[in-house]
CSV table of C-alpha atoms and ligand atoms in Angstrom, one decimal:
chain,number,residue,atom,x,y,z
A,1,MET,CA,29.0,213.4,-12.3
A,2,PRO,CA,32.5,214.3,-13.2
A,3,VAL,CA,33.9,217.5,-14.0
A,4,LEU,CA,34.2,218.3,-17.7
A,5,ILE,CA,37.2,220.2,-18.7
A,6,VAL,CA,38.1,221.5,-21.9
A,7,GLY,CA,41.3,223.2,-23.0
A,8,SER,CA,44.9,223.3,-24.3
A,9,ILE,CA,47.5,220.7,-23.8
A,10,ALA,CA,50.9,221.6,-24.3
A,11,LEU,CA,54.5,220.9,-24.4
A,12,ASP,CA,56.3,224.2,-22.7
A,13,ASP,CA,59.7,225.9,-22.8
A,14,ILE,CA,60.1,228.0,-19.9
A,15,LYS,CA,62.9,230.5,-19.1
A,16,THR,CA,62.9,232.3,-15.5
A,17,GLN,CA,66.1,234.6,-14.4
A,18,THR,CA,67.8,231.6,-13.0
A,19,GLU,CA,66.8,228.5,-15.0
A,20,LYS,CA,65.6,227.3,-18.4
A,21,ARG,CA,63.4,223.9,-18.8
A,22,LEU,CA,62.3,222.6,-22.0
A,23,ASP,CA,59.4,220.0,-23.0
A,24,LEU,CA,57.3,220.4,-20.0
A,25,LEU,CA,54.0,219.2,-19.4
A,26,GLY,CA,51.8,222.3,-19.8
A,27,GLY,CA,48.4,223.7,-21.2
A,28,SER,CA,45.4,225.1,-19.5
A,29,ALA,CA,43.5,221.8,-19.5
A,30,SER,CA,46.7,219.8,-18.1
A,31,TYR,CA,47.0,222.1,-14.9
A,32,ALA,CA,43.1,222.3,-14.7
A,33,SER,CA,42.5,218.7,-14.6
A,34,VAL,CA,45.1,217.7,-12.2
A,35,ALA,CA,44.0,220.4,-10.1
A,36,ALA,CA,40.5,219.2,-10.1
A,37,SER,CA,41.4,215.5,-9.7
A,38,PHE,CA,42.2,216.6,-5.8
A,39,PHE,CA,38.2,217.0,-5.6
A,40,ASP,CA,36.6,214.7,-8.1
A,41,GLN,CA,36.8,212.7,-11.2
A,42,VAL,CA,37.6,214.5,-14.3
A,43,ASN,CA,36.5,214.0,-18.1
A,44,LEU,CA,39.2,215.7,-20.2
A,45,VAL,CA,38.6,217.1,-23.8
A,46,GLY,CA,41.7,218.1,-25.6
A,47,ILE,CA,44.0,217.1,-28.4
A,48,VAL,CA,47.7,216.0,-28.5
A,49,GLY,CA,49.8,215.0,-31.4
A,50,SER,CA,51.7,211.8,-31.7
A,51,ASP,CA,54.9,213.1,-30.0
A,52,PHE,CA,53.1,213.5,-26.6
A,53,PRO,CA,54.9,211.5,-24.0
A,54,LYS,CA,53.4,208.7,-22.6
A,55,ALA,CA,54.4,209.4,-19.1
A,56,HIS,CA,52.0,212.5,-19.5
A,57,LEU,CA,49.1,210.3,-20.3
A,58,ASP,CA,49.9,207.9,-17.6
A,59,LEU,CA,50.0,211.0,-15.1
A,60,PHE,CA,46.2,211.8,-16.2
A,61,ARG,CA,45.3,208.4,-15.9
A,62,GLN,CA,46.7,207.7,-12.5
A,63,ARG,CA,44.8,210.8,-11.4
A,64,ARG,CA,41.2,209.6,-12.1
A,65,ILE,CA,41.2,211.9,-15.4
A,66,ASP,CA,39.1,210.1,-18.0
A,67,LEU,CA,40.9,210.5,-21.3
A,68,THR,CA,38.0,209.2,-23.8
A,69,GLY,CA,37.6,212.6,-24.9
A,70,LEU,CA,41.3,213.1,-25.7
A,71,GLN,CA,42.3,213.1,-29.3
A,72,ILE,CA,45.6,211.8,-30.0
A,73,VAL,CA,46.4,212.5,-33.5
A,74,ASP,CA,49.4,212.4,-36.5
A,75,GLY,CA,51.6,215.6,-35.9
A,76,LYS,CA,53.1,217.6,-33.1
A,77,THR,CA,51.4,219.0,-29.8
A,78,PHE,CA,50.8,222.4,-29.4
A,79,ARG,CA,53.8,224.1,-28.0
A,80,TRP,CA,54.4,227.4,-26.1
A,81,GLY,CA,57.4,229.3,-24.8
A,82,GLY,CA,57.6,232.0,-22.3
A,83,GLU,CA,60.2,234.0,-20.4
A,84,TYR,CA,59.6,235.5,-17.0
A,85,GLU,CA,61.3,238.9,-16.0
A,86,ALA,CA,62.6,239.2,-12.3
A,87,ASP,CA,59.2,240.3,-11.2
A,88,MET,CA,57.6,237.2,-12.2
A,89,ASN,CA,54.1,239.0,-12.5
A,90,LYS,CA,55.8,240.0,-15.8
A,91,ARG,CA,56.1,237.5,-18.6
A,92,GLN,CA,56.9,237.6,-22.7
A,93,THR,CA,55.4,234.9,-24.9
A,94,LEU,CA,58.4,233.6,-26.9
A,95,TYR,CA,56.4,231.5,-29.4
A,96,THR,CA,53.0,229.8,-29.7
A,97,GLU,CA,52.9,226.6,-32.2
A,98,LEU,CA,49.5,225.6,-32.8
A,99,ASN,CA,50.3,222.3,-34.5
A,100,VAL,CA,47.6,220.0,-34.0
A,101,PHE,CA,45.4,222.5,-32.4
A,102,GLU,CA,45.0,224.3,-36.0
A,103,THR,CA,42.6,221.9,-36.8
A,104,PHE,CA,41.0,221.1,-33.6
A,105,THR,CA,37.2,220.6,-33.1
A,106,PRO,CA,36.3,219.5,-29.8
A,107,SER,CA,34.0,216.5,-29.7
A,108,LEU,CA,32.0,215.3,-26.5
A,109,PRO,CA,31.9,211.6,-26.2
A,110,PRO,CA,28.1,210.9,-25.4
A,111,ALA,CA,28.9,210.1,-21.7
A,112,TYR,CA,30.3,213.5,-21.4
A,113,ARG,CA,27.0,215.5,-22.6
A,114,ALA,CA,25.2,215.6,-19.5
A,115,THR,CA,27.4,217.1,-16.9
A,116,SER,CA,27.2,219.2,-13.7
A,117,ILE,CA,30.2,221.4,-13.9
A,118,ILE,CA,32.1,222.5,-17.1
A,119,LEU,CA,35.4,224.3,-17.0
A,120,LEU,CA,36.2,225.9,-20.5
A,121,GLY,CA,39.8,226.2,-20.1
A,122,ASN,CA,41.9,228.8,-21.9
A,123,ILE,CA,41.4,228.1,-25.6
A,124,GLY,CA,39.4,230.1,-28.4
A,125,PRO,CA,35.9,231.4,-27.5
A,126,ASN,CA,34.7,229.6,-30.9
A,127,LEU,CA,36.0,226.1,-29.5
A,128,GLN,CA,34.4,226.8,-25.9
A,129,ASN,CA,30.8,227.9,-27.5
A,130,HIS,CA,31.4,224.7,-29.7
A,131,VAL,CA,31.6,222.6,-26.6
A,132,LEU,CA,28.7,224.2,-25.1
A,133,ASP,CA,26.7,223.5,-28.2
A,134,GLN,CA,27.0,219.9,-27.8
A,135,VAL,CA,26.2,219.8,-23.8
A,136,GLU,CA,22.8,218.2,-23.0
A,137,HIS,CA,22.5,219.0,-19.4
A,138,ARG,CA,24.8,221.2,-17.0
A,139,GLU,CA,24.3,223.2,-13.8
A,140,PHE,CA,27.5,225.6,-13.7
A,141,VAL,CA,29.7,226.7,-16.3
A,142,VAL,CA,33.0,228.3,-15.6
A,143,ALA,CA,35.0,229.8,-18.3
A,144,ASP,CA,38.8,231.2,-18.9
A,145,THR,CA,39.9,233.7,-21.4
A,146,MET,CA,43.2,235.6,-22.3
A,147,ASP,CA,44.3,238.8,-23.9
A,148,LEU,CA,44.6,237.1,-27.2
A,149,TRP,CA,41.0,236.3,-27.6
A,150,ILE,CA,39.8,239.6,-26.3
A,151,THR,CA,41.7,241.3,-29.1
A,152,THR,CA,41.2,238.5,-31.9
A,153,THR,CA,37.8,237.2,-31.4
A,154,ARG,CA,35.9,239.5,-29.2
A,155,PRO,CA,32.6,238.5,-30.9
A,156,GLU,CA,32.8,234.9,-30.1
A,157,LEU,CA,33.9,235.9,-26.7
A,158,LEU,CA,31.0,238.2,-26.1
A,159,LYS,CA,28.7,235.3,-27.4
A,160,LEU,CA,30.4,233.0,-24.6
A,161,LEU,CA,29.8,235.4,-21.8
A,162,ASN,CA,25.9,235.0,-22.4
A,163,ARG,CA,26.3,231.3,-21.8
A,164,ILE,CA,28.5,231.1,-18.8
A,165,ASP,CA,27.8,231.4,-14.9
A,166,LEU,CA,31.6,232.4,-13.7
A,167,LEU,CA,34.2,234.1,-15.9
A,168,VAL,CA,37.7,233.9,-14.5
A,169,LEU,CA,40.2,236.3,-15.8
A,170,ASN,CA,43.2,238.4,-14.6
A,171,ASP,CA,43.0,242.0,-13.7
A,172,GLY,CA,44.8,242.8,-17.0
A,173,GLU,CA,42.3,241.0,-19.3
A,174,ALA,CA,39.2,242.5,-17.0
A,175,ARG,CA,40.4,246.0,-17.8
A,176,GLN,CA,41.5,245.2,-21.3
A,177,LEU,CA,38.1,243.7,-21.9
A,178,THR,CA,35.8,246.6,-20.4
A,179,GLU,CA,38.5,249.5,-21.2
A,180,ASP,CA,38.1,250.4,-17.6
A,181,ASP,CA,41.0,250.7,-15.3
A,182,ASN,CA,39.2,250.3,-12.1
A,183,LEU,CA,38.6,247.0,-11.3
A,184,VAL,CA,35.5,246.7,-9.4
A,185,ARG,CA,33.9,249.0,-12.3
A,186,ALA,CA,35.4,246.4,-15.1
A,187,ALA,CA,33.8,243.5,-13.1
A,188,ARG,CA,30.5,245.1,-12.9
A,189,LYS,CA,30.6,245.5,-16.7
A,190,ILE,CA,31.5,242.0,-17.4
A,191,LEU,CA,28.4,241.1,-15.3
A,192,ASP,CA,26.4,243.2,-17.6
A,193,LEU,CA,27.7,241.2,-20.4
A,194,GLY,CA,26.0,238.0,-19.4
A,195,PRO,CA,28.1,235.8,-16.3
A,196,LYS,CA,26.3,235.9,-13.0
A,197,TYR,CA,29.6,236.0,-11.4
A,198,VAL,CA,33.4,237.2,-12.1
A,199,ALA,CA,36.5,236.4,-10.5
A,200,VAL,CA,39.5,238.7,-11.1
A,201,LYS,CA,42.9,237.2,-10.4
A,202,LYS,CA,45.4,239.6,-9.1
A,203,GLY,CA,48.4,237.3,-9.2
A,204,GLU,CA,50.1,237.2,-5.9
A,205,HIS,CA,47.4,239.7,-4.4
A,206,GLY,CA,44.8,237.1,-4.5
A,207,CYS,CA,41.2,237.4,-6.0
A,208,LEU,CA,38.0,239.4,-6.3
A,209,LEU,CA,34.7,237.6,-6.6
A,210,ILE,CA,31.9,239.6,-7.4
A,211,SER,CA,28.1,239.0,-8.3
A,212,ARG,CA,25.3,241.8,-8.5
A,213,ASP,CA,25.0,242.1,-4.9
A,214,GLN,CA,27.6,240.3,-3.0
A,215,PHE,CA,31.5,240.2,-3.1
A,216,PHE,CA,34.2,238.3,-1.8
A,217,SER,CA,38.1,239.3,-1.5
A,218,CYS,CA,40.3,236.4,-1.4
A,219,GLY,CA,44.0,237.2,-0.2
A,220,ALA,CA,46.7,234.7,-1.8
A,221,PHE,CA,48.8,232.3,0.3
A,222,PRO,CA,52.2,233.9,0.9
A,223,ILE,CA,55.0,232.0,-1.1
A,224,GLU,CA,58.7,233.1,-0.7
A,225,LYS,CA,59.9,230.7,-3.2
A,226,LEU,CA,58.3,230.9,-6.4
A,227,PHE,CA,59.8,228.7,-9.1
A,228,ASP,CA,57.4,229.1,-12.0
A,229,PRO,CA,54.1,230.9,-12.1
A,230,THR,CA,52.9,229.2,-15.3
A,231,GLY,CA,49.5,227.4,-15.1
A,232,ALA,CA,48.8,229.1,-11.6
A,233,GLY,CA,45.7,230.5,-13.1
A,234,ASP,CA,44.6,227.4,-14.8
A,235,THR,CA,45.4,225.4,-11.4
A,236,PHE,CA,42.9,227.8,-9.7
A,237,ALA,CA,40.2,227.5,-12.1
A,238,GLY,CA,40.5,223.7,-12.1
A,239,GLY,CA,40.7,223.5,-8.4
A,240,LEU,CA,37.7,225.8,-8.0
A,241,ALA,CA,35.6,223.8,-10.8
A,242,GLY,CA,36.6,220.3,-8.8
A,243,TYR,CA,35.8,221.5,-5.7
A,244,LEU,CA,32.3,222.5,-6.9
A,245,ALA,CA,31.5,219.3,-8.7
A,246,SER,CA,32.4,217.3,-5.5
A,247,LEU,CA,29.6,219.5,-3.6
A,248,ARG,CA,27.2,217.7,-5.7
A,249,ARG,CA,24.6,220.5,-5.3
A,250,PRO,CA,21.8,221.4,-7.8
A,251,VAL,CA,22.4,225.1,-7.2
A,252,ILE,CA,25.7,226.8,-6.7
A,253,GLU,CA,25.6,229.4,-3.9
A,254,PHE,CA,27.8,232.3,-3.2
A,255,SER,CA,28.8,230.6,-0.4
A,256,ASP,CA,29.8,227.5,-2.2
A,257,LEU,CA,31.9,229.9,-4.6
A,258,LYS,CA,33.8,231.3,-1.8
A,259,ARG,CA,34.9,228.3,-0.5
A,260,ALA,CA,36.0,227.4,-4.0
A,261,ILE,CA,37.9,229.9,-4.7
A,262,VAL,CA,40.0,229.3,-1.6
A,263,HIS,CA,40.7,225.9,-2.6
A,264,GLY,CA,41.7,227.0,-6.0
A,265,SER,CA,43.9,229.5,-4.6
A,266,MET,CA,45.8,227.0,-2.2
A,267,LEU,CA,46.2,224.6,-4.9
A,268,ALA,CA,47.5,227.5,-7.1
A,269,SER,CA,50.0,228.4,-4.4
A,270,PHE,CA,51.4,224.9,-4.7
A,271,CYS,CA,51.8,224.9,-8.2
A,272,VAL,CA,54.1,227.8,-8.4
A,273,GLU,CA,56.5,226.3,-6.1
A,274,SER,CA,58.0,224.6,-8.8
A,275,PHE,CA,58.2,224.0,-12.7
A,276,SER,CA,55.3,222.8,-14.5
A,277,LEU,CA,52.9,220.1,-12.7
A,278,ASP,CA,55.8,218.9,-10.8
A,279,ARG,CA,54.5,220.1,-7.3
A,280,LEU,CA,51.0,219.2,-8.2
A,281,LYS,CA,52.3,215.5,-9.0
A,282,THR,CA,53.7,215.2,-5.4
A,283,LEU,CA,51.3,217.3,-3.3
A,284,THR,CA,49.2,215.0,-1.0
A,285,PRO,CA,45.4,215.6,0.1
A,286,THR,CA,46.7,216.0,3.7
A,287,GLU,CA,49.1,218.9,2.6
A,288,LEU,CA,46.6,220.7,0.7
A,289,ASP,CA,44.0,220.4,3.8
A,290,GLU,CA,46.6,221.7,6.3
A,291,ARG,CA,47.3,224.8,4.2
A,292,TYR,CA,43.6,225.3,3.5
A,293,ARG,CA,43.3,225.1,7.3
A,294,PHE,CA,45.7,227.3,8.2
A,295,PHE,CA,45.2,229.8,5.5
A,296,ARG,CA,41.6,229.9,7.0
A,297,ALA,CA,42.8,230.6,10.7
A,298,MET,CA,45.0,233.2,9.2
A,299,SER,CA,42.3,235.2,7.7
A,300,HIS,CA,40.0,235.7,10.4
A,301,PHE,CA,40.3,239.1,11.6
A,302,ASP,CA,37.6,239.4,14.3
A,303,ASN,CA,39.0,237.2,16.8
B,401,AMP,P1,48.8,230.8,-17.6
B,401,AMP,O1,50.0,230.5,-16.9
B,401,AMP,O2,47.7,230.4,-16.6
B,401,AMP,O3,48.5,231.8,-18.3
B,401,AMP,O4,48.9,229.1,-18.4
B,401,AMP,C1,49.8,228.9,-19.2
B,401,AMP,C2,49.6,227.6,-19.9
B,401,AMP,O5,48.8,228.2,-21.1
B,401,AMP,C3,50.9,227.1,-20.8
B,401,AMP,O6,51.4,225.9,-20.3
B,401,AMP,C4,50.7,227.2,-22.1
B,401,AMP,O7,50.9,226.1,-22.9
B,401,AMP,C5,49.0,227.6,-22.3
B,401,AMP,N1,48.8,228.6,-23.5
B,401,AMP,C6,49.8,229.5,-23.7
B,401,AMP,N2,49.3,230.2,-24.8
B,401,AMP,C7,48.0,229.5,-24.8
B,401,AMP,C8,47.2,229.9,-26.1
B,401,AMP,N3,47.0,230.7,-27.1
B,401,AMP,N4,45.8,228.9,-26.1
B,401,AMP,C9,45.7,227.9,-25.0
B,401,AMP,N5,47.0,227.7,-24.2
B,401,AMP,C10,47.7,228.4,-24.2
């Protein structure tokens, strides 16, 4: 069964210290769907306005991404602008224009309601909960979130945490959610809120996956030429979810999650090598596999 992905589809304006790019394809579901499509078919649920370029829709279609669940409505697509500091781990949101998102109610086509892996990409937890309300069968649910929802819609987020298997969030968000500066304690506190697993992303320093009795610390692939980190987290989550779907397992084990995290990290390492989804568009399965194997070889410390 294809992986079900819900999230934002956006037109982004991105400013770095050296470049400014306008009207780029962005959004959590865009990055995640293209990333997941390296491993399996994707059913995409989201919304865009009538201004959304056809070329982006063609990209989704070319990548086996089913668009039956995509609403195309009169009005403007969700827009977001961000500016990076010289240290690209630091970014300011310049603006967020909800546009068609303001009235968005995700609706699952009947064929999407029984699914194996679900990725609830970064959108409001009320919408993420609404998607789960419509699902009739699922094996594993991954959810992403952000600082905005932790501040503005905490009750809905807490409700969601009780309904998912894996929460993916970055280190700052984990500290914010739990009010604990120690990441391991913060991750444990999140497990107490419901999910079986938590993956705490630490930007260029990798990711920590923990369950009640196991942990896996995944390093990041070292990247020298970082152009645009936008969407790295969504690409990570999409790659992870797509890989899990491709396993066709009735039960996801910790060892499956470890490999999924490494696959997600490798995809994210490609994503940041150019703006928007440009690098993911040209990436070949062979290049991805080569980087995965190289990373695996370099990560062994006992030989
Ligand atoms: P990331 O770099 O992983 O945080 O994701 C960046 C993407 O998230 C951009 O392409 C934005 O369009 C999208 N985004 C920014 N703010 C929001 C929001 N409030 N809700 C949903 N998506 C957002």
